[in-house]
Amino acid sequence: MMNWDQIGKYCSLFLADGVAGYFLQFIAYSLAIHAFNKLMIKPLRLFVMALTFSILAFGIKKLPINIDIILIMIACILLSYLLFKTNIYSTVLAVLLTALSVLIFELVTYGIANLIFGTEKFNYYFYDKSSIDNLIIKALIGIPTNIFLIIEMIFVYKIIPSKLKKGVYNGEDSKENS
């Protein structure tokens, strides 16, 4: 017989970690790549880019190595350049600055969560991976990071093109400058 409670928890984990975690974070990465390459946002392209990066990041996170963040950044850069035909320099800059923003927002978010829950309970949620409930709570704690990141990248997308009008890239087709 199926354990519906366990199935519900795994569905909640998928929504919290997969959709609200990976997908929202890579929407922000995709927005940054669009901004730094001065590309017009096309919803389908943005969605496909974010979905591709999310699936790739999920797979890389499952590898038994401790350099997953670096591999994810390299993969995002290469996929963006090879598959989505973006300028390599602008893409590297976008990915590195977005990763830096993620680190800063996570520091703030986890610091606030640590104050709210207390150090002992926060460490229990953050480091105990034996319970699916803790994994869901850990994923939910990270959602504000992704929301702030998307807001920042929308702001960057609106500001960068106007500040770089006299720049090197023409904004129509970044592959000419690769």
Short mmCIF file of C-alpha atoms in Angstrom, two decimals:
data_model
loop_
_atom_site.label_atom_id
_atom_site.label_comp_id
_atom_site.label_asym_id
_atom_site.label_seq_id
_atom_site.Cartn_x
_atom_site.Cartn_y
_atom_site.Cartn_z
CA MET A 1 0.00 0.00 0.00
CA MET A 2 1.19 3.49 -0.83
CA ASN A 3 2.27 5.80 1.94
CA TRP A 4 0.51 9.01 0.87
CA ASP A 5 2.07 11.01 3.67
CA GLN A 6 5.56 10.18 2.39
CA ILE A 7 4.54 10.88 -1.23
CA GLY A 8 3.15 14.25 -0.14
CA LYS A 9 6.40 15.09 1.63
CA TYR A 10 8.44 14.24 -1.47
CA CYS A 11 6.13 16.39 -3.60
CA SER A 12 6.57 19.24 -1.10
CA LEU A 13 10.34 18.76 -1.23
CA PHE A 14 10.26 18.89 -5.03
CA LEU A 15 8.24 22.12 -4.98
CA ALA A 16 10.36 23.74 -2.26
CA ASP A 17 13.80 22.62 -3.42
CA GLY A 18 13.31 22.06 -7.14
CA VAL A 19 10.93 24.83 -8.15
CA ALA A 20 11.43 27.45 -5.44
CA GLY A 21 15.10 26.57 -5.05
CA TYR A 22 16.89 25.64 -8.25
CA PHE A 23 14.44 27.05 -10.78
CA LEU A 24 14.03 30.50 -9.18
CA GLN A 25 17.78 30.80 -8.68
CA PHE A 26 18.46 29.99 -12.31
CA ILE A 27 15.75 32.39 -13.47
CA ALA A 28 17.96 35.02 -11.82
CA TYR A 29 21.09 33.62 -13.51
CA SER A 30 19.26 33.73 -16.85
CA LEU A 31 18.13 37.32 -16.24
CA ALA A 32 21.72 38.30 -15.45
CA ILE A 33 23.01 36.63 -18.62
CA HIS A 34 20.37 38.49 -20.63
CA ALA A 35 21.25 41.79 -18.94
CA PHE A 36 25.01 41.52 -19.36
CA ASN A 37 24.65 40.37 -22.97
CA LYS A 38 22.11 43.16 -23.59
CA LEU A 39 19.60 40.68 -24.99
CA MET A 40 15.87 41.27 -25.07
CA ILE A 41 14.07 38.85 -22.77
CA LYS A 42 11.99 36.33 -24.65
CA PRO A 43 9.90 34.32 -22.17
CA LEU A 44 10.40 30.95 -23.87
CA ARG A 45 14.17 31.41 -24.12
CA LEU A 46 14.36 32.56 -20.49
CA PHE A 47 12.28 29.57 -19.35
CA VAL A 48 14.31 27.05 -21.38
CA MET A 49 17.58 28.57 -20.16
CA ALA A 50 16.49 28.45 -16.51
CA LEU A 51 15.08 24.94 -16.84
CA THR A 52 18.25 23.67 -18.53
CA PHE A 53 20.47 25.22 -15.87
CA SER A 54 18.21 23.86 -13.08
CA ILE A 55 18.27 20.29 -14.34
CA LEU A 56 22.02 20.45 -14.88
CA ALA A 57 22.60 21.91 -11.39
CA PHE A 58 20.40 19.25 -9.81
CA GLY A 59 22.45 16.54 -11.53
CA ILE A 60 25.78 18.10 -10.56
CA LYS A 61 24.66 18.46 -6.91
CA LYS A 62 24.11 14.69 -6.81
CA LEU A 63 27.76 13.99 -7.71
CA PRO A 64 29.94 12.87 -4.78
CA ILE A 65 32.34 15.81 -5.06
CA ASN A 66 32.70 19.02 -3.12
CA ILE A 67 33.23 21.44 -5.99
CA ASP A 68 29.66 21.40 -7.25
CA ILE A 69 29.22 25.19 -7.20
CA ILE A 70 32.25 25.71 -9.42
CA LEU A 71 31.09 22.99 -11.82
CA ILE A 72 27.61 24.52 -11.97
CA MET A 73 29.05 27.94 -12.82
CA ILE A 74 31.29 26.47 -15.54
CA ALA A 75 28.38 24.47 -16.95
CA CYS A 76 26.12 27.56 -17.00
CA ILE A 77 28.78 29.55 -18.82
CA LEU A 78 29.48 26.84 -21.39
CA LEU A 79 25.82 26.03 -22.00
CA SER A 80 24.95 29.69 -22.36
CA TYR A 81 27.79 30.24 -24.81
CA LEU A 82 27.37 27.05 -26.85
CA LEU A 83 23.62 26.47 -26.72
CA PHE A 84 22.20 29.98 -26.35
CA LYS A 85 24.93 31.78 -28.36
CA THR A 86 25.82 34.46 -25.82
CA ASN A 87 29.05 36.43 -25.58
CA ILE A 88 31.55 34.51 -23.45
CA TYR A 89 33.00 37.52 -21.60
CA SER A 90 29.60 38.96 -20.68
CA THR A 91 28.33 35.54 -19.66
CA VAL A 92 31.30 34.85 -17.38
CA LEU A 93 30.84 38.25 -15.77
CA ALA A 94 27.09 37.66 -15.32
CA VAL A 95 27.52 34.21 -13.77
CA LEU A 96 30.33 35.26 -11.42
CA LEU A 97 28.50 38.36 -10.20
CA THR A 98 25.27 36.40 -9.76
CA ALA A 99 27.11 33.75 -7.72
CA LEU A 100 28.53 36.54 -5.56
CA SER A 101 25.01 37.95 -5.09
CA VAL A 102 23.75 34.48 -4.12
CA LEU A 103 26.46 34.22 -1.46
CA ILE A 104 25.63 37.65 -0.03
CA PHE A 105 21.87 37.04 0.02
CA GLU A 106 22.33 33.57 1.54
CA LEU A 107 24.53 35.05 4.25
CA VAL A 108 21.82 37.57 5.13
CA THR A 109 18.94 35.08 4.86
CA TYR A 110 20.64 32.36 6.90
CA GLY A 111 21.80 34.92 9.46
CA ILE A 112 18.21 36.07 9.97
CA ALA A 113 16.97 32.45 10.09
CA ASN A 114 19.65 31.71 12.68
CA LEU A 115 18.36 34.60 14.80
CA ILE A 116 14.75 33.45 14.46
CA PHE A 117 15.27 29.73 15.13
CA GLY A 118 18.31 29.91 17.37
CA THR A 119 21.66 28.35 16.55
CA GLU A 120 20.88 24.85 17.80
CA LYS A 121 17.60 24.47 15.93
CA PHE A 122 18.98 26.17 12.80
CA ASN A 123 21.97 23.78 12.72
CA TYR A 124 19.58 20.87 13.19
CA TYR A 125 17.50 21.96 10.18
CA PHE A 126 20.52 22.84 8.10
CA TYR A 127 22.83 19.88 8.72
CA ASP A 128 20.52 16.94 9.50
CA LYS A 129 19.68 15.41 6.13
CA SER A 130 18.16 12.22 7.52
CA SER A 131 14.64 13.68 7.74
CA ILE A 132 12.68 14.84 4.71
CA ASP A 133 11.00 17.44 6.94
CA ASN A 134 14.39 19.07 7.62
CA LEU A 135 15.18 19.10 3.90
CA ILE A 136 11.87 20.86 3.22
CA ILE A 137 12.50 23.44 5.96
CA LYS A 138 16.05 24.02 4.68
CA ALA A 139 14.68 24.60 1.17
CA LEU A 140 12.00 26.98 2.47
CA ILE A 141 14.62 28.99 4.38
CA GLY A 142 16.42 29.59 1.07
CA ILE A 143 13.39 30.99 -0.81
CA PRO A 144 13.92 34.64 0.27
CA THR A 145 17.44 34.46 -1.20
CA ASN A 146 16.03 33.58 -4.60
CA ILE A 147 13.30 36.21 -4.44
CA PHE A 148 15.83 38.94 -3.57
CA LEU A 149 18.10 37.64 -6.32
CA ILE A 150 15.36 37.85 -8.95
CA ILE A 151 14.43 41.37 -7.83
CA GLU A 152 18.09 42.38 -8.05
CA MET A 153 18.46 40.88 -11.54
CA ILE A 154 15.31 42.60 -12.81
CA PHE A 155 16.78 45.86 -11.52
CA VAL A 156 20.13 45.05 -13.19
CA TYR A 157 18.33 44.17 -16.43
CA LYS A 158 16.65 47.59 -16.43
CA ILE A 159 19.83 49.52 -15.50
CA ILE A 160 22.66 47.78 -17.43
CA PRO A 161 21.46 48.49 -20.99
CA SER A 162 21.02 52.21 -20.32
CA LYS A 163 24.45 52.47 -18.63
CA LEU A 164 26.24 50.54 -21.39
CA LYS A 165 24.67 52.15 -24.48
CA LYS A 166 28.05 53.38 -25.59
CA GLY A 167 29.63 49.99 -24.85
CA VAL A 168 31.19 47.43 -27.14
CA TYR A 169 28.22 45.15 -27.67
CA ASN A 170 25.39 46.00 -30.01
CA GLY A 171 22.76 44.12 -28.00
CA GLU A 172 21.10 42.62 -31.04
CA ASP A 173 23.24 39.58 -31.52
CA SER A 174 25.98 38.94 -29.00
CA LYS A 175 27.52 36.05 -30.94
CA GLU A 176 29.18 38.55 -33.31
CA ASN A 177 31.39 39.63 -30.42
CA SER A 178 32.35 36.12 -29.30
#
